[in-house]
PDB file of C-alpha atoms in Angstrom:
ATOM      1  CA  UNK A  14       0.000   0.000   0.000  1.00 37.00           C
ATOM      2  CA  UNK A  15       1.714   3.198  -0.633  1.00 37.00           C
ATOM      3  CA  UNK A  16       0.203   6.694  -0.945  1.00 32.00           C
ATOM      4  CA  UNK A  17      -2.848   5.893   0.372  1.00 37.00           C
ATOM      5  CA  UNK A  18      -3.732   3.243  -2.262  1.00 38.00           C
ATOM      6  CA  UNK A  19      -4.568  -0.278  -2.289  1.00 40.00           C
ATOM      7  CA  UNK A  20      -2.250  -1.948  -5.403  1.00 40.00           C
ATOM      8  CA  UNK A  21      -1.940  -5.294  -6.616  1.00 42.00           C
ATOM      9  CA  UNK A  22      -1.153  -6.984  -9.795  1.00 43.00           C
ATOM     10  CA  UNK A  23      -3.016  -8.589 -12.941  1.00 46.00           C
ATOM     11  CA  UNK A  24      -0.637 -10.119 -15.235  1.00 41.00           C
ATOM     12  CA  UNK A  25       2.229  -8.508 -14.192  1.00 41.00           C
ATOM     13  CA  UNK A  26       1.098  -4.902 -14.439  1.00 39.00           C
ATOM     14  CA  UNK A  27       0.309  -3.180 -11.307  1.00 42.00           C
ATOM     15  CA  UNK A  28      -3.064  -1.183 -10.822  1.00 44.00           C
ATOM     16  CA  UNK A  29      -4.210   0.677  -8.205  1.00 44.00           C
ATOM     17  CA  UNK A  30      -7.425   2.102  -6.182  1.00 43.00           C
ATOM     18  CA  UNK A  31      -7.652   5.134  -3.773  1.00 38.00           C
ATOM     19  CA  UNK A  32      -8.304   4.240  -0.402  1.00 37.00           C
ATOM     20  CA  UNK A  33      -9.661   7.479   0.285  1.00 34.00           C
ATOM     21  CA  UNK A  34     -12.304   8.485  -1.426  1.00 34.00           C
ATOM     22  CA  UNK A  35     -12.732   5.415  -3.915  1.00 41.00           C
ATOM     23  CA  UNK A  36     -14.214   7.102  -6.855  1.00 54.00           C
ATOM     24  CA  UNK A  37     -11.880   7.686  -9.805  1.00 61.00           C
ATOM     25  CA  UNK A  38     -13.616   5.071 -11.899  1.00 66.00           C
ATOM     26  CA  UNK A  39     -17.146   6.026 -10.873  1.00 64.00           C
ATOM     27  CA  UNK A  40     -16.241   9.366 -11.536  1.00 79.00           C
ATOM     28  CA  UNK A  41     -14.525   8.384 -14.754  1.00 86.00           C
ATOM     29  CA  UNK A  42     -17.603   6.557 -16.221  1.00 91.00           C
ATOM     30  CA  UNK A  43     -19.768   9.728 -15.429  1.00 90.00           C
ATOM     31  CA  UNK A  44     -17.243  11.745 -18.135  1.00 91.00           C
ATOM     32  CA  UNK A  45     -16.938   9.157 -20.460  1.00 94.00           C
ATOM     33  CA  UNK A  46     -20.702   9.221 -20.704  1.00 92.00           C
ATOM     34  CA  UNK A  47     -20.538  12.673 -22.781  1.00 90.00           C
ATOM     35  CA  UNK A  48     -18.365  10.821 -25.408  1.00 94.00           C
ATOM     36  CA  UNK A  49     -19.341   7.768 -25.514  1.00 96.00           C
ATOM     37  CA  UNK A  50     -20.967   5.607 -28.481  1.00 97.00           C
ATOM     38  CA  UNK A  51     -24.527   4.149 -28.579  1.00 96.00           C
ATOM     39  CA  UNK A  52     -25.225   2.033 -26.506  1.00 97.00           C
ATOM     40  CA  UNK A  53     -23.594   3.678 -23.480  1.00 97.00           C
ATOM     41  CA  UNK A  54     -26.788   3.912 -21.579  1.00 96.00           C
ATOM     42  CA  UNK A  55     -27.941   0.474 -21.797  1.00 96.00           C
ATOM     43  CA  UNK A  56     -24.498  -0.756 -20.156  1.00 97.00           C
ATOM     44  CA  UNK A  57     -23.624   2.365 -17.413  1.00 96.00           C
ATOM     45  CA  UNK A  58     -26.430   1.280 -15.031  1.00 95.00           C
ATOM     46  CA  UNK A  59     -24.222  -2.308 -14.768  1.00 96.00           C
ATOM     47  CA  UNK A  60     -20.782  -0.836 -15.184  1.00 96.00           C
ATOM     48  CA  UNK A  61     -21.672   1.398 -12.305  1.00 94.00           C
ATOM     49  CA  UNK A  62     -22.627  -1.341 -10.274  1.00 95.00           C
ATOM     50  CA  UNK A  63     -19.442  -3.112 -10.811  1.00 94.00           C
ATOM     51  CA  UNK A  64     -17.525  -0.150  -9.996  1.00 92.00           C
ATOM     52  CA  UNK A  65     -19.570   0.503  -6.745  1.00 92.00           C
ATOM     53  CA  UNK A  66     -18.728  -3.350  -5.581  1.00 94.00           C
ATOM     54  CA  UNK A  67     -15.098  -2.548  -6.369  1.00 92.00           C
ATOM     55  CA  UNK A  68     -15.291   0.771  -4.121  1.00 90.00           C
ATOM     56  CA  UNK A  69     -16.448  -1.500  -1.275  1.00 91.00           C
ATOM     57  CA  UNK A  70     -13.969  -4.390  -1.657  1.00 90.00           C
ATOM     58  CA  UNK A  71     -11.322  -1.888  -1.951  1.00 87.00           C
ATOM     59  CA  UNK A  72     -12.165  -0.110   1.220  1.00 87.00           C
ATOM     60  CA  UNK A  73     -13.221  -3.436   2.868  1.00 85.00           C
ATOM     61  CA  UNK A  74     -11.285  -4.636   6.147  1.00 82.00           C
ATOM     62  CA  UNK A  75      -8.072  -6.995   5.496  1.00 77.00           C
ATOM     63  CA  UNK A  76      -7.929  -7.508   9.341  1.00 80.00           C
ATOM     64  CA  UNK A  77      -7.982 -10.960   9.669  1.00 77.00           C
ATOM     65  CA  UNK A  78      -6.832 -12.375   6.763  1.00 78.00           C
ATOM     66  CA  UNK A  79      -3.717 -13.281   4.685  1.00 79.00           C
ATOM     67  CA  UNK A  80      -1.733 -10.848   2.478  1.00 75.00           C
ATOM     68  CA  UNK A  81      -3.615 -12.085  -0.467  1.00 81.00           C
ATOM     69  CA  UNK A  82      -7.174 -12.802   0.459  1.00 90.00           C
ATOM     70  CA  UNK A  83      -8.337  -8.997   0.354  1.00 88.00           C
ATOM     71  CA  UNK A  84      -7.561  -8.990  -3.358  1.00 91.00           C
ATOM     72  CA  UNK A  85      -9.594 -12.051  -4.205  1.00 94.00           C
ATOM     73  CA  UNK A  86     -13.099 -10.387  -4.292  1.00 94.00           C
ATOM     74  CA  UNK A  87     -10.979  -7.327  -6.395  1.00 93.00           C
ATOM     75  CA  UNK A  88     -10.266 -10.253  -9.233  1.00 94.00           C
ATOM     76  CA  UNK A  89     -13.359 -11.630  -9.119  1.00 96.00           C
ATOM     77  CA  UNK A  90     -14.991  -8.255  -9.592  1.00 96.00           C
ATOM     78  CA  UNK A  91     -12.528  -7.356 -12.771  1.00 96.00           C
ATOM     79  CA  UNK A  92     -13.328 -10.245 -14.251  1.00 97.00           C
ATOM     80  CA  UNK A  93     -17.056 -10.375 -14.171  1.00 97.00           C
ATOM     81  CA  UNK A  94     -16.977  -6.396 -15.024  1.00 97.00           C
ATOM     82  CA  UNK A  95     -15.004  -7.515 -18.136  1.00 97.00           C
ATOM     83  CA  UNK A  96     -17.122 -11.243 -19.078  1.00 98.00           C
ATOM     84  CA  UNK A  97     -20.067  -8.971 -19.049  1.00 98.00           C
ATOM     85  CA  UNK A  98     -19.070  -7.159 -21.883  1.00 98.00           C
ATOM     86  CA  UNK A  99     -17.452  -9.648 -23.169  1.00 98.00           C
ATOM     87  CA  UNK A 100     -20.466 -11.391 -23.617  1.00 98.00           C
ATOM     88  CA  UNK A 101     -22.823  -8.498 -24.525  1.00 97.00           C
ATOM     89  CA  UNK A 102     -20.428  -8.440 -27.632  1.00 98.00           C
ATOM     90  CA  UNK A 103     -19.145 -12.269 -28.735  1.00 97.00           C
ATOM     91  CA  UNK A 104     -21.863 -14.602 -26.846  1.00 96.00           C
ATOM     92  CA  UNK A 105     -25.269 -12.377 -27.335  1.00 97.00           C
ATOM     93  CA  UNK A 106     -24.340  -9.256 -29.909  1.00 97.00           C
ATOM     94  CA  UNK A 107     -26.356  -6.827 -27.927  1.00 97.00           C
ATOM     95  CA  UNK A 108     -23.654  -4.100 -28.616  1.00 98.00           C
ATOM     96  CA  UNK A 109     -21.479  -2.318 -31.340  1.00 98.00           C
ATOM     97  CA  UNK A 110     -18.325  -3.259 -32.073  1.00 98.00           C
ATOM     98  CA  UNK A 111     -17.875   0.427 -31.915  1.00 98.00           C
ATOM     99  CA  UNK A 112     -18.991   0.455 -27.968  1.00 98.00           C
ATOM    100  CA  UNK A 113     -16.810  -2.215 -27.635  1.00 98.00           C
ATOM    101  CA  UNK A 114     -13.696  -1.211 -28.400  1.00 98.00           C
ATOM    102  CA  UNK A 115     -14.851   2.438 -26.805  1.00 98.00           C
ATOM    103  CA  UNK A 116     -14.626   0.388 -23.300  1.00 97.00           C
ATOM    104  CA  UNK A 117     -11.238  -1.591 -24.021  1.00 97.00           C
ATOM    105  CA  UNK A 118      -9.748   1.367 -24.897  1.00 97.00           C
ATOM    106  CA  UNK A 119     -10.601   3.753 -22.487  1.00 95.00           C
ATOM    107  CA  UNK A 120      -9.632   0.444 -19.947  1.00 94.00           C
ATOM    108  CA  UNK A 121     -13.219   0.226 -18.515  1.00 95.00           C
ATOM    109  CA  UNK A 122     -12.511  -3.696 -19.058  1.00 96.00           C
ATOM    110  CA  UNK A 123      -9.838  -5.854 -19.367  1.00 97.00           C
ATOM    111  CA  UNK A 124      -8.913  -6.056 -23.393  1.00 97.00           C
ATOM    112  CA  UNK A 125      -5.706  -8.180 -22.655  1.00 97.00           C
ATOM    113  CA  UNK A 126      -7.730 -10.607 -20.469  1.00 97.00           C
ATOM    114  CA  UNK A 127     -10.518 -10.658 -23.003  1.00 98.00           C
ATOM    115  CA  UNK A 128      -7.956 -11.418 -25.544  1.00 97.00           C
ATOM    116  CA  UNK A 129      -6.927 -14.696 -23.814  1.00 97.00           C
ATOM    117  CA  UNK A 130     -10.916 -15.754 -23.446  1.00 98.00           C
ATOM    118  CA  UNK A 131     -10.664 -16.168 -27.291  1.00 97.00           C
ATOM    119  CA  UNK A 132      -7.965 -18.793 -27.416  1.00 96.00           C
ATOM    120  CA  UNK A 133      -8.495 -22.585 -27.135  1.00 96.00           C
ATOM    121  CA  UNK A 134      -8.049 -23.928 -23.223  1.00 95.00           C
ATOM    122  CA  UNK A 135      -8.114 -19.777 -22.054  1.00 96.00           C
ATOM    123  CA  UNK A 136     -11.917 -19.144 -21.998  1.00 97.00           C
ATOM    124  CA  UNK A 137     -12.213 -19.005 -18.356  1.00 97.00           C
ATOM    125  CA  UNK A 138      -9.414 -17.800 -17.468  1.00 97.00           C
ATOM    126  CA  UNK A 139      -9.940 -15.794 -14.020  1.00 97.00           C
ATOM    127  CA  UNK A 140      -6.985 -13.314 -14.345  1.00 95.00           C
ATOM    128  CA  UNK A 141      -3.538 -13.036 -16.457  1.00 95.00           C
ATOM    129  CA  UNK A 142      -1.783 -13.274 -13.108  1.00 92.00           C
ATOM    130  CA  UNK A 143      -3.043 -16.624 -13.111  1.00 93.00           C
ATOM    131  CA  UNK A 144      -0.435 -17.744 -16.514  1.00 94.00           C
ATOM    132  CA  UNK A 145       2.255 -14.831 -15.137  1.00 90.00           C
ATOM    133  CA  UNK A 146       4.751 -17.290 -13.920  1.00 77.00           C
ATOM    134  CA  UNK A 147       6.878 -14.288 -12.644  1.00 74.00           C
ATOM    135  CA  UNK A 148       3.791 -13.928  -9.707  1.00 65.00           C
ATOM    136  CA  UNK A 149       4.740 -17.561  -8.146  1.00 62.00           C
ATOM    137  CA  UNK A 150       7.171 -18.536  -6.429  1.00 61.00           C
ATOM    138  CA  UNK A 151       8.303 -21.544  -8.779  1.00 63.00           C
ATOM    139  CA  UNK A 152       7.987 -20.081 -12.229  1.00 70.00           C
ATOM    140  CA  UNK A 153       4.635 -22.053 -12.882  1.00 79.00           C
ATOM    141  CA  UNK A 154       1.141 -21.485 -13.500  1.00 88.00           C
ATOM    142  CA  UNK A 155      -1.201 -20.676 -10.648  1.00 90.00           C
ATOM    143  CA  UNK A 156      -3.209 -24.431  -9.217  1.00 92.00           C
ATOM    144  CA  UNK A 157      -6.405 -23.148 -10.626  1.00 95.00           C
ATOM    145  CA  UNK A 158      -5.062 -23.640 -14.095  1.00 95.00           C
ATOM    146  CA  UNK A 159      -4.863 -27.568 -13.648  1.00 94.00           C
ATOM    147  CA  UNK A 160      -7.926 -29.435 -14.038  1.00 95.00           C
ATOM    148  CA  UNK A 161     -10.133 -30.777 -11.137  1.00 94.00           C
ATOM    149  CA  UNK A 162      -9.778 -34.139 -11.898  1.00 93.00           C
ATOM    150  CA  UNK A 163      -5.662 -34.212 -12.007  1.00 94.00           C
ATOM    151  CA  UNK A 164      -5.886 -32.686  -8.605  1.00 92.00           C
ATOM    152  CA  UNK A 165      -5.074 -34.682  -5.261  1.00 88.00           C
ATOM    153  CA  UNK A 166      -5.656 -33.920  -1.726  1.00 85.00           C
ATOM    154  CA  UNK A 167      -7.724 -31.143  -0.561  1.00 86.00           C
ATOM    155  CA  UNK A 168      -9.449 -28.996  -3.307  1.00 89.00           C
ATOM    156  CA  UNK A 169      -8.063 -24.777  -2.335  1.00 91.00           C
ATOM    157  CA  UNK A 170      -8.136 -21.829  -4.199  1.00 94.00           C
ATOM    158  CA  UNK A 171      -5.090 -19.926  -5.721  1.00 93.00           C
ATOM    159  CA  UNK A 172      -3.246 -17.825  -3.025  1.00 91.00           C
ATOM    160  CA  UNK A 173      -2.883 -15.472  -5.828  1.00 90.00           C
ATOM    161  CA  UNK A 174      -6.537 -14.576  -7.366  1.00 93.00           C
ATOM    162  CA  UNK A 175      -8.744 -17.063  -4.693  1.00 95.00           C
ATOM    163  CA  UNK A 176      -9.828 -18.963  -7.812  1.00 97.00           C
ATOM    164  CA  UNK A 177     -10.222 -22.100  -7.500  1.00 96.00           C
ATOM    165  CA  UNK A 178     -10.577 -23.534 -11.183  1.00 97.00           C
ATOM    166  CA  UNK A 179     -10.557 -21.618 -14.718  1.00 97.00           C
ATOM    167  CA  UNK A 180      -9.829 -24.794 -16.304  1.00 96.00           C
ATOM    168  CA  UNK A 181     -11.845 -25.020 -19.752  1.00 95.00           C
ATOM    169  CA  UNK A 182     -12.885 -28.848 -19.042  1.00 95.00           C
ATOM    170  CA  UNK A 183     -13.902 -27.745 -15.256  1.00 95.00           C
ATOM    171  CA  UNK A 184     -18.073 -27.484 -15.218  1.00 92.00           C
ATOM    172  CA  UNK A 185     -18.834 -23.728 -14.279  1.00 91.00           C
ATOM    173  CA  UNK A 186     -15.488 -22.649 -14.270  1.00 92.00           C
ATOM    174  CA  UNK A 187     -14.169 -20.202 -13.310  1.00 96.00           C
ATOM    175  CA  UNK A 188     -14.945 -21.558  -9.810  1.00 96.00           C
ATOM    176  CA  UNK A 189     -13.842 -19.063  -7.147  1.00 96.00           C
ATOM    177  CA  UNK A 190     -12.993 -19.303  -3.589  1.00 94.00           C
ATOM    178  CA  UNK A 191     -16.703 -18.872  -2.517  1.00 90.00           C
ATOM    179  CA  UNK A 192     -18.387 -21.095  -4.734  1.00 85.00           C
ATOM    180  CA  UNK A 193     -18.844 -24.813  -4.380  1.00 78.00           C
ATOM    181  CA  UNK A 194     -16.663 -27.342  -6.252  1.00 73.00           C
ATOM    182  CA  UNK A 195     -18.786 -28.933  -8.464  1.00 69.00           C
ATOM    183  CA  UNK A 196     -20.148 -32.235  -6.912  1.00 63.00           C
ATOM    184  CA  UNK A 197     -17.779 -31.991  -3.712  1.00 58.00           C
ATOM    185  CA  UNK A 198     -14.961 -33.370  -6.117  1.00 47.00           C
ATOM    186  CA  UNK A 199     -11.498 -33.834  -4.191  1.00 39.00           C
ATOM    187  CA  UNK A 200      -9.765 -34.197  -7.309  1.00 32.00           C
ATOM    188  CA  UNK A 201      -8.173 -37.330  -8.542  1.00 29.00           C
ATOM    189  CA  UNK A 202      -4.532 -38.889  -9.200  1.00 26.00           C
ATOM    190  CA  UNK A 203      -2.235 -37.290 -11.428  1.00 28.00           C
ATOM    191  CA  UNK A 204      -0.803 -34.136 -10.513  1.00 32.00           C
ATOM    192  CA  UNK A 205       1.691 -32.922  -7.690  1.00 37.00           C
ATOM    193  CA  UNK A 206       1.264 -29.688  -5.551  1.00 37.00           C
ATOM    194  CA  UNK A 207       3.654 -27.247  -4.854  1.00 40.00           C
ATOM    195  CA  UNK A 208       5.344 -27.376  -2.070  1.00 40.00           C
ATOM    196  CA  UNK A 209       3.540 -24.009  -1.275  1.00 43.00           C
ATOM    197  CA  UNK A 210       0.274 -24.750  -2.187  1.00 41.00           C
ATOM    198  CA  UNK A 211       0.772 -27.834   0.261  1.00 42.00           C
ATOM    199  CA  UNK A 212       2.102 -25.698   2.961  1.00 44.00           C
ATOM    200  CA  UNK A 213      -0.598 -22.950   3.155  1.00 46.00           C
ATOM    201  CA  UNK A 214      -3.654 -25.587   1.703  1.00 47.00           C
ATOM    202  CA  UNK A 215      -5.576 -26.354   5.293  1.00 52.00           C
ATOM    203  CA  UNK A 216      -5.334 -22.470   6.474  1.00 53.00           C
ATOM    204  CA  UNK A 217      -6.527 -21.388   3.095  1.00 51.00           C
ATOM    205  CA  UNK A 218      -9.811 -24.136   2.692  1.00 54.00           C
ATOM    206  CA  UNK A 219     -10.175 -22.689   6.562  1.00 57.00           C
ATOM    207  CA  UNK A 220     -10.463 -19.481   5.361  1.00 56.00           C
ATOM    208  CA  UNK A 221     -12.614 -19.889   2.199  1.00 53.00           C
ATOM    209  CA  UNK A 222     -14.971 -21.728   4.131  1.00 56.00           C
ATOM    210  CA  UNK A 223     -15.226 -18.548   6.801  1.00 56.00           C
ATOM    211  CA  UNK A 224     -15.331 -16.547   3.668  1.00 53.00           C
ATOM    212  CA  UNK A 225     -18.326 -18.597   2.145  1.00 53.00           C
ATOM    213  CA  UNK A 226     -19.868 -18.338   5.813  1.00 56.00           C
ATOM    214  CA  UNK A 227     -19.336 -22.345   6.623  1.00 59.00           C
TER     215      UNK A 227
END
């Protein structure tokens, strides 16, 4: 935290939120609305909301919990904010072309991380920090990038984004932190765990379940 802001990191580039206040993209959305395309009007109710849930996750307590766990409703947020355009443009073309590269450019969602949802084995992916092996300790992947069923031991969400799955081949993926694993799977054999995943795997599934109110 420096400055008074909250920062962490999607795919290697560092973003930030003010603390105090909270309302540079609220108040950015509110300009953008005198330049903005066709269109606008039908998505600014929902981008608003988005931006309001960010405000409070932002400004939420992190007493309590680990150094990453405050950040996992903040990914979870910038990804849905993002899949619902996303999805407004490829899935149900409800909106110009022209409104939607009005949003990726003015970086109201996430045109990198949309990007990646168009490539085989990528279209859940819950955040680019998730493939960024510079954010884990052993150069690799994030867990939630292996598939549920080459999983053993106990089922945990990334330390880095709190998802737990954005495997393609993983039913309702991407599965996060809060959400059940579909049919109580505990994974099968195949795959090995980090030694840090291991490590911190009982606190975290502790946590998660306090999280999910268990």
């Amino acid at each position: 935290c420096r400055a008074g802001r909250l920062w962490w990191v999607f795919g290697g580039v560092c973003l930030s939120y003010r603390l105090v206040g909270a309302e540079i993209m609220a108040s950015k959305l509110q300009r953008l609305t005198k330049k903005a395309p066709d269109g606008w009007d039908e998505v600014f109710p929902n981008l608003e909301m988005f931006e309001n849930r960010m405000k409070d996750a932002v400004n939420e307590s992190h007493e309590g919990k680990r150094k990453h766990e405050s950040t996992w409703p903040i990914h979870r947020i910038h990804w849905e904010k993002s899949r619902y355009i996303y999805d407004l443009f490829y899935k149900k073309k409800e909106i110009s072309r022209e409104l939607y590269e009005f949003l990726v450019r003015e970086k109201v969602v996430d045109g990198n991380l949309i990007a990646k949802w168009k490539k085989p084995g990528y279209e859940f992916l819950c955040s680019l920090a998730a493939i960024n092996k510079g954010s884990t300790n052993f150069g690799t992947t994030t867990i939630c990038r292996v598939p549920l069923k080459l999983r053993s031991g106990k089922i945990g969400p990334s330390v880095l984004t709190g998802c737990i799955s954005c495997a393609s081949c993983d039913k309702g993926a991407p599965i996060w932190w809060n959400s059940k694993v579909p049919g109580g799977e505990e994974g099968g054999a195949g795959s090995k765990r980090s030694a840090e995943e291991d490590a911190e795997d009982e606190e975290i599934e502790r946590r998660a379940k306090a999280l999910r109110g268990e």
